[in-house]
Short mmCIF file of C-alpha atoms in Angstrom, two decimals:
data_model
loop_
_atom_site.label_atom_id
_atom_site.label_comp_id
_atom_site.label_asym_id
_atom_site.label_seq_id
_atom_site.Cartn_x
_atom_site.Cartn_y
_atom_site.Cartn_z
CA UNK A 1 0.01 0.45 -0.15
CA UNK A 2 1.67 3.33 -0.87
CA UNK A 3 2.24 6.57 0.41
CA UNK A 4 3.91 9.13 -0.81
CA UNK A 5 7.49 9.36 -1.26
CA UNK A 6 8.68 12.23 -1.04
CA UNK A 7 7.31 12.49 2.98
CA UNK A 8 10.42 14.40 4.32
CA UNK A 9 11.67 12.70 8.26
CA UNK A 10 12.95 15.56 10.19
CA UNK A 11 16.39 15.31 10.32
CA UNK A 12 17.40 11.67 12.64
CA UNK A 13 15.28 12.17 15.70
CA UNK A 14 13.13 9.39 16.56
CA UNK A 15 11.28 12.66 18.65
CA UNK A 16 10.93 14.19 15.89
CA UNK A 17 9.82 17.85 17.42
CA UNK A 18 9.80 19.65 14.05
CA UNK A 19 6.61 17.62 12.20
CA UNK A 20 4.69 18.09 15.86
CA UNK A 21 4.46 21.52 15.06
CA UNK A 22 4.08 21.20 11.04
CA UNK A 23 1.34 18.71 12.02
CA UNK A 24 -0.59 21.15 14.61
CA UNK A 25 0.44 24.40 12.54
CA UNK A 26 -1.32 22.26 9.60
CA UNK A 27 -4.95 22.37 10.29
CA UNK A 28 -4.17 26.30 11.46
CA UNK A 29 -7.64 28.94 11.49
CA UNK A 30 -6.91 32.86 11.31
CA UNK A 31 -7.22 34.09 15.46
CA UNK A 32 -9.51 36.35 15.49
CA UNK A 33 -7.99 39.12 18.30
CA UNK A 34 -11.37 40.19 20.61
CA UNK A 35 -11.42 35.84 20.95
CA UNK A 36 -7.97 35.70 22.09
CA UNK A 37 -8.32 38.59 24.73
CA UNK A 38 -11.11 37.70 26.09
CA UNK A 39 -9.39 34.43 26.29
CA UNK A 40 -6.45 35.09 27.24
CA UNK A 41 -8.33 37.70 30.25
CA UNK A 42 -10.25 33.82 31.16
CA UNK A 43 -6.73 32.12 31.59
CA UNK A 44 -4.74 34.93 33.42
CA UNK A 45 -7.89 34.75 36.01
CA UNK A 46 -6.98 30.92 36.24
CA UNK A 47 -3.79 31.12 36.50
CA UNK A 48 -4.02 34.03 38.96
CA UNK A 49 -6.23 31.83 41.03
CA UNK A 50 -3.84 28.68 41.74
CA UNK A 51 -1.03 31.71 42.14
CA UNK A 52 -2.77 32.69 45.26
CA UNK A 53 -3.85 29.58 47.03
CA UNK A 54 -0.64 28.70 46.76
CA UNK A 55 0.23 31.82 48.52
CA UNK A 56 -2.03 30.43 51.20
CA UNK A 57 -0.23 26.85 51.16
CA UNK A 58 -3.55 25.72 50.01
CA UNK A 59 -2.91 21.85 49.55
CA UNK A 60 -0.90 21.30 46.48
CA UNK A 61 -2.08 18.55 44.67
CA UNK A 62 -5.25 19.83 44.78
CA UNK A 63 -4.43 23.26 43.28
CA UNK A 64 -3.22 21.21 40.08
CA UNK A 65 -5.41 18.90 40.14
CA UNK A 66 -7.54 22.38 39.34
CA UNK A 67 -6.06 23.54 37.45
CA UNK A 68 -5.00 21.08 35.13
CA UNK A 69 -8.82 20.90 34.84
CA UNK A 70 -9.20 24.25 33.28
CA UNK A 71 -6.90 24.26 31.30
CA UNK A 72 -8.35 20.43 30.13
CA UNK A 73 -11.02 22.39 29.62
CA UNK A 74 -10.20 26.11 27.94
CA UNK A 75 -7.66 23.41 25.16
CA UNK A 76 -11.10 21.86 24.24
CA UNK A 77 -13.10 24.97 23.70
CA UNK A 78 -10.72 26.96 21.91
CA UNK A 79 -9.94 26.39 18.39
CA UNK A 80 -5.81 24.56 17.41
CA UNK A 81 -4.79 27.79 17.12
CA UNK A 82 -6.00 29.93 19.14
CA UNK A 83 -4.78 27.47 22.02
CA UNK A 84 -1.30 28.47 20.67
CA UNK A 85 -1.17 31.50 21.09
CA UNK A 86 -2.30 30.85 24.72
CA UNK A 87 0.35 28.61 25.87
CA UNK A 88 3.31 31.28 26.23
CA UNK A 89 1.05 33.16 28.20
CA UNK A 90 0.93 30.78 30.41
CA UNK A 91 4.73 29.71 30.91
CA UNK A 92 5.41 33.10 31.10
CA UNK A 93 2.90 33.44 34.67
CA UNK A 94 4.76 33.88 37.97
CA UNK A 95 2.56 30.94 38.69
CA UNK A 96 4.66 29.04 37.06
CA UNK A 97 7.90 29.27 39.34
CA UNK A 98 5.64 26.84 42.16
CA UNK A 99 5.15 24.39 39.55
CA UNK A 100 8.30 23.67 38.13
CA UNK A 101 9.29 22.91 41.67
CA UNK A 102 8.01 19.89 40.68
CA UNK A 103 10.53 17.81 38.78
CA UNK A 104 7.98 16.09 36.88
CA UNK A 105 6.87 19.00 35.18
CA UNK A 106 10.33 20.48 35.91
CA UNK A 107 12.37 18.59 34.05
CA UNK A 108 9.57 17.83 31.47
CA UNK A 109 10.04 22.01 30.46
CA UNK A 110 13.89 22.32 31.24
CA UNK A 111 15.00 19.09 28.60
CA UNK A 112 18.01 18.76 29.86
CA UNK A 113 17.94 16.03 27.13
CA UNK A 114 17.27 18.46 24.88
CA UNK A 115 14.18 17.11 23.83
CA UNK A 116 10.21 16.56 25.92
CA UNK A 117 9.44 12.78 26.17
CA UNK A 118 13.34 11.18 27.10
CA UNK A 119 13.39 7.96 29.22
CA UNK A 120 14.61 10.13 32.64
CA UNK A 121 11.41 11.37 32.05
CA UNK A 122 9.87 8.29 31.89
CA UNK A 123 11.31 6.88 34.97
CA UNK A 124 9.99 10.15 37.14
CA UNK A 125 6.96 9.30 36.60
CA UNK A 126 7.58 4.82 36.63
CA UNK A 127 9.08 6.20 40.36
CA UNK A 128 11.64 4.39 38.99
CA UNK A 129 15.17 4.08 41.98
CA UNK A 130 17.51 5.67 38.78
CA UNK A 131 15.28 8.91 39.60
CA UNK A 132 15.31 9.18 43.65
CA UNK A 133 17.59 11.12 43.41
CA UNK A 134 15.88 13.74 41.32
CA UNK A 135 12.85 13.85 43.48
CA UNK A 136 14.38 13.81 46.68
CA UNK A 137 16.17 17.46 45.78
CA UNK A 138 13.14 18.95 44.78
CA UNK A 139 11.80 21.60 47.45
CA UNK A 140 9.01 20.41 50.00
CA UNK A 141 6.41 21.79 48.04
CA UNK A 142 8.08 20.33 44.80
CA UNK A 143 7.27 17.20 46.26
CA UNK A 144 4.34 17.95 46.70
CA UNK A 145 3.00 18.49 43.79
CA UNK A 146 4.47 15.45 42.26
CA UNK A 147 2.65 13.47 44.69
CA UNK A 148 -0.86 14.92 42.45
CA UNK A 149 1.35 14.77 38.73
CA UNK A 150 2.78 11.54 39.61
CA UNK A 151 -0.86 9.57 40.21
CA UNK A 152 -2.86 11.25 38.00
CA UNK A 153 -4.36 9.26 35.05
CA UNK A 154 -1.88 9.85 32.51
CA UNK A 155 1.15 9.50 34.44
CA UNK A 156 -0.76 6.16 36.29
CA UNK A 157 -0.90 4.90 32.80
CA UNK A 158 2.45 5.49 31.07
CA UNK A 159 3.73 2.89 34.09
CA UNK A 160 0.67 0.28 32.97
CA UNK A 161 2.52 0.94 29.57
CA UNK A 162 5.19 -0.73 31.23
CA UNK A 163 3.62 -3.41 32.33
CA UNK A 164 1.48 -4.37 29.36
CA UNK A 165 5.05 -3.59 27.22
CA UNK A 166 6.35 -6.57 29.93
CA UNK A 167 3.76 -8.68 29.27
CA UNK A 168 3.72 -8.80 25.52
CA UNK A 169 7.09 -10.16 25.70
CA UNK A 170 6.55 -12.97 28.13
CA UNK A 171 3.49 -14.42 26.15
CA UNK A 172 5.63 -14.03 22.91
CA UNK A 173 8.19 -15.83 24.33
CA UNK A 174 5.64 -18.45 25.95
CA UNK A 175 4.23 -19.17 22.22
CA UNK A 176 8.10 -19.02 20.80
CA UNK A 177 10.76 -20.66 21.39
CA UNK A 178 13.67 -18.07 21.67
CA UNK A 179 11.93 -15.12 20.62
CA UNK A 180 13.76 -12.18 19.30
CA UNK A 181 12.17 -8.72 20.10
CA UNK A 182 12.62 -5.37 18.64
CA UNK A 183 11.71 -2.54 20.47
CA UNK A 184 11.88 1.01 18.34
CA UNK A 185 13.26 3.96 20.76
CA UNK A 186 13.65 2.43 23.44
CA UNK A 187 14.40 4.77 25.92
CA UNK A 188 15.74 3.08 29.35
CA UNK A 189 13.73 -0.32 28.24
CA UNK A 190 12.56 -0.26 31.28
CA UNK A 191 9.92 -3.12 31.04
CA UNK A 192 12.40 -5.65 30.99
CA UNK A 193 13.00 -5.42 34.51
CA UNK A 194 9.67 -6.56 34.64
CA UNK A 195 10.20 -9.31 32.44
CA UNK A 196 10.24 -13.12 33.39
CA UNK A 197 11.58 -14.11 30.51
CA UNK A 198 14.25 -12.56 29.87
CA UNK A 199 14.88 -13.49 33.83
CA UNK A 200 14.13 -16.78 32.81
CA UNK A 201 16.48 -16.44 29.31
CA UNK A 202 14.01 -17.20 27.45
CA UNK A 203 14.86 -14.99 25.12
CA UNK A 204 17.45 -15.12 22.40
CA UNK A 205 17.42 -11.36 21.59
CA UNK A 206 16.05 -8.40 22.74
CA UNK A 207 16.81 -5.59 20.12
CA UNK A 208 16.27 -2.30 21.63
CA UNK A 209 16.57 0.49 18.97
CA UNK A 210 17.11 4.95 20.30
CA UNK A 211 18.35 8.04 18.28
CA UNK A 212 19.54 9.12 22.24
CA UNK A 213 22.91 7.78 22.82
CA UNK A 214 22.82 8.14 26.80
CA UNK A 215 20.24 5.71 26.52
CA UNK A 216 21.17 3.14 24.49
CA UNK A 217 24.86 3.76 26.87
CA UNK A 218 22.11 3.44 30.17
CA UNK A 219 20.14 0.16 28.54
CA UNK A 220 23.73 -1.33 27.53
CA UNK A 221 24.98 -0.90 31.24
CA UNK A 222 22.34 -1.81 32.97
CA UNK A 223 21.09 -5.13 31.23
CA UNK A 224 25.00 -6.91 30.45
CA UNK A 225 25.17 -10.01 29.85
CA UNK A 226 21.01 -10.74 29.47
CA UNK A 227 19.62 -10.63 25.92
CA UNK A 228 19.36 -7.37 25.76
CA UNK A 229 21.08 -4.97 23.43
CA UNK A 230 21.01 -1.69 22.29
CA UNK A 231 21.76 -0.01 19.77
CA UNK A 232 22.21 3.91 17.86
CA UNK A 233 18.69 4.27 14.83
CA UNK A 234 16.91 6.25 13.72
CA UNK A 235 12.94 6.64 12.68
CA UNK A 236 15.04 7.39 8.62
CA UNK A 237 17.45 4.91 9.57
CA UNK A 238 14.96 2.43 10.27
CA UNK A 239 12.85 3.97 7.03
CA UNK A 240 15.56 3.88 4.88
CA UNK A 241 16.88 0.42 5.85
CA UNK A 242 20.12 0.94 7.31
CA UNK A 243 20.31 -1.65 9.97
CA UNK A 244 20.31 -5.08 9.11
CA UNK A 245 18.41 -5.54 11.83
CA UNK A 246 17.28 -9.51 11.08
CA UNK A 247 13.08 -10.51 11.84
CA UNK A 248 11.63 -10.53 14.87
CA UNK A 249 8.45 -12.24 16.65
CA UNK A 250 7.63 -8.89 18.17
CA UNK A 251 8.41 -5.60 17.77
CA UNK A 252 7.10 -2.91 19.46
CA UNK A 253 6.97 1.54 19.45
CA UNK A 254 5.49 2.74 22.86
CA UNK A 255 6.32 6.54 23.08
CA UNK A 256 7.46 6.97 20.07
CA UNK A 257 3.73 7.39 17.59
CA UNK A 258 3.00 10.46 20.44
CA UNK A 259 4.85 12.23 18.13
CA UNK A 260 4.39 11.11 14.32
CA UNK A 261 1.59 12.16 12.02
CA UNK A 262 -0.53 10.18 10.29
CA UNK A 263 1.74 9.95 6.97
CA UNK A 264 4.71 8.81 9.49
CA UNK A 265 3.37 6.98 11.76
CA UNK A 266 1.72 4.69 8.67
CA UNK A 267 5.38 4.85 6.35
CA UNK A 268 6.78 3.43 10.47
CA UNK A 269 4.42 0.85 10.77
CA UNK A 270 4.89 -0.57 7.42
CA UNK A 271 8.78 -0.52 7.95
CA UNK A 272 7.73 -2.62 11.48
CA UNK A 273 5.54 -4.93 9.70
CA UNK A 274 8.28 -6.15 7.02
CA UNK A 275 10.96 -7.27 10.13
CA UNK A 276 7.78 -9.60 11.70
CA UNK A 277 7.78 -12.96 11.34
CA UNK A 278 5.15 -14.58 9.54
CA UNK A 279 2.27 -14.88 12.83
CA UNK A 280 4.29 -11.96 14.89
CA UNK A 281 3.07 -9.21 15.62
CA UNK A 282 3.54 -5.54 15.79
CA UNK A 283 2.31 -3.33 19.10
CA UNK A 284 2.31 0.48 19.61
CA UNK A 285 0.74 3.19 21.83
CA UNK A 286 -1.14 6.39 21.71
CA UNK A 287 -2.13 8.48 25.18
CA UNK A 288 -5.26 8.70 23.73
CA UNK A 289 -8.08 12.12 23.27
CA UNK A 290 -9.60 11.72 26.21
CA UNK A 291 -6.85 12.57 28.67
CA UNK A 292 -7.55 15.67 30.57
CA UNK A 293 -3.94 16.44 31.76
CA UNK A 294 -3.19 17.75 27.59
CA UNK A 295 -3.54 21.84 29.18
CA UNK A 296 -0.80 20.93 31.51
CA UNK A 297 0.89 19.49 29.39
CA UNK A 298 1.35 21.71 26.77
CA UNK A 299 1.55 24.29 28.96
CA UNK A 300 3.69 24.43 31.88
CA UNK A 301 5.66 21.15 30.80
CA UNK A 302 6.14 21.99 27.27
CA UNK A 303 4.81 18.16 25.78
CA UNK A 304 3.23 18.52 23.05
CA UNK A 305 1.53 15.00 21.65
CA UNK A 306 -0.69 13.72 19.37
CA UNK A 307 -3.22 12.31 21.18
CA UNK A 308 -5.47 10.39 19.25
CA UNK A 309 -9.23 7.93 19.12
CA UNK A 310 -9.09 4.37 18.97
CA UNK A 311 -10.26 5.74 15.16
CA UNK A 312 -7.34 7.35 14.53
CA UNK A 313 -5.25 4.33 15.42
CA UNK A 314 -7.46 2.89 12.92
CA UNK A 315 -6.78 5.14 10.14
CA UNK A 316 -3.12 4.16 10.96
CA UNK A 317 -3.39 0.60 10.28
CA UNK A 318 -5.32 0.93 7.12
CA UNK A 319 -2.66 3.64 6.04
CA UNK A 320 -0.83 1.55 5.71
CA UNK A 321 -1.65 -2.30 5.70
CA UNK A 322 -4.43 -4.58 4.33
CA UNK A 323 -6.53 -6.00 6.82
CA UNK A 324 -7.92 -8.78 4.66
CA UNK A 325 -3.85 -10.63 5.23
CA UNK A 326 -2.88 -9.32 8.83
CA UNK A 327 -4.40 -9.82 12.07
CA UNK A 328 -6.19 -5.87 13.85
CA UNK A 329 -6.67 -4.90 16.79
CA UNK A 330 -7.54 -1.31 19.10
CA UNK A 331 -8.30 -0.97 22.35
CA UNK A 332 -7.99 1.43 25.39
CA UNK A 333 -5.46 0.87 28.64
CA UNK A 334 -7.85 0.08 31.98
CA UNK A 335 -8.08 4.03 32.51
CA UNK A 336 -8.35 5.17 28.85
CA UNK A 337 -5.51 7.04 29.02
CA UNK A 338 -3.83 4.84 25.88
CA UNK A 339 -4.93 3.50 23.65
CA UNK A 340 -3.40 0.64 22.04
CA UNK A 341 -2.97 -1.14 18.12
CA UNK A 342 -2.04 -4.45 17.40
CA UNK A 343 -0.72 -6.01 14.16
CA UNK A 344 -0.53 -9.56 13.78
CA UNK A 345 1.19 -11.01 10.53
CA UNK A 346 -0.64 -14.09 8.98
CA UNK A 347 1.40 -17.08 8.58
CA UNK A 348 0.95 -16.36 4.42
CA UNK A 349 1.40 -12.68 4.56
CA UNK A 350 3.96 -11.66 2.46
CA UNK A 351 4.47 -7.31 2.21
CA UNK A 352 5.52 -6.03 -0.63
CA UNK A 353 8.21 -3.78 -1.69
CA UNK A 354 7.82 -0.49 -0.08
CA UNK A 355 8.13 2.25 -2.02
CA UNK A 356 10.77 4.78 -1.43
#
């Protein structure tokens, strides 16, 4: 199934920040000056109330929960182009000084690794031991805010995603002897720590591909002596078939699709299915358009995502594969904050060469 062969991939990065900005700007409409002024005043009031609540030392979790809810409402009420105008107004408000004491919010906004959604950010909301010092070094208020942000539904869904990935690997190992697994944009591959199959040495190999050399080094250090090996690699290189990876019983991309517009996501799915053995699977995940922390994430965390519905996931699948030749399903996690797509290649499936 051919897609646009002239589609340009954003440099070599797996976290395609340029593409996501283009994606959000593609449907931009002219912003009405009067509406912008009214909405800016509405937003200022919301932010002022939050600032006053912090100054009165009200419970931090309640303040942030209330603020996140109101930001979500504003985001849903206005056109995307107008919302993009409001984001910097929120980021420049004095309440940000309180919110950035939260280690989760601060790390996301400051981007020490150079991009949003890096592997350390995931470690923070995973509450992984490697992030304990980052949390402990925060102020008392910051830790109070973190007690809320780390238990928000989107963070809970992120931790469940890690468990689902480990379970999927273990299920693959249960049905295939000496299973081979590929994780695209693997980050720190923390799901490997939960895998019984890896601990019991029932995997032939588990390759982690990532464009961040720090993540690659962390995986190879922490999981040395196991079936895991992390290698440098990007979406651009993967689509160009630049890496001699072989084929796998399971290929998955757990956090990458949040940053990929549909054409790129569909091309990546096509390429992933080339790497899947007959009767093997490709699993991908995306934060759902049902999350309610979206306004907070895009403002104070400066963490924009392409949120998707089940229908959006089907759009990617339908654009990439012939459903008569695969078995596909789309499902939500337990709190519907993350949606999953899974495609199994039928034994008689022979993927046509993807157009270059």
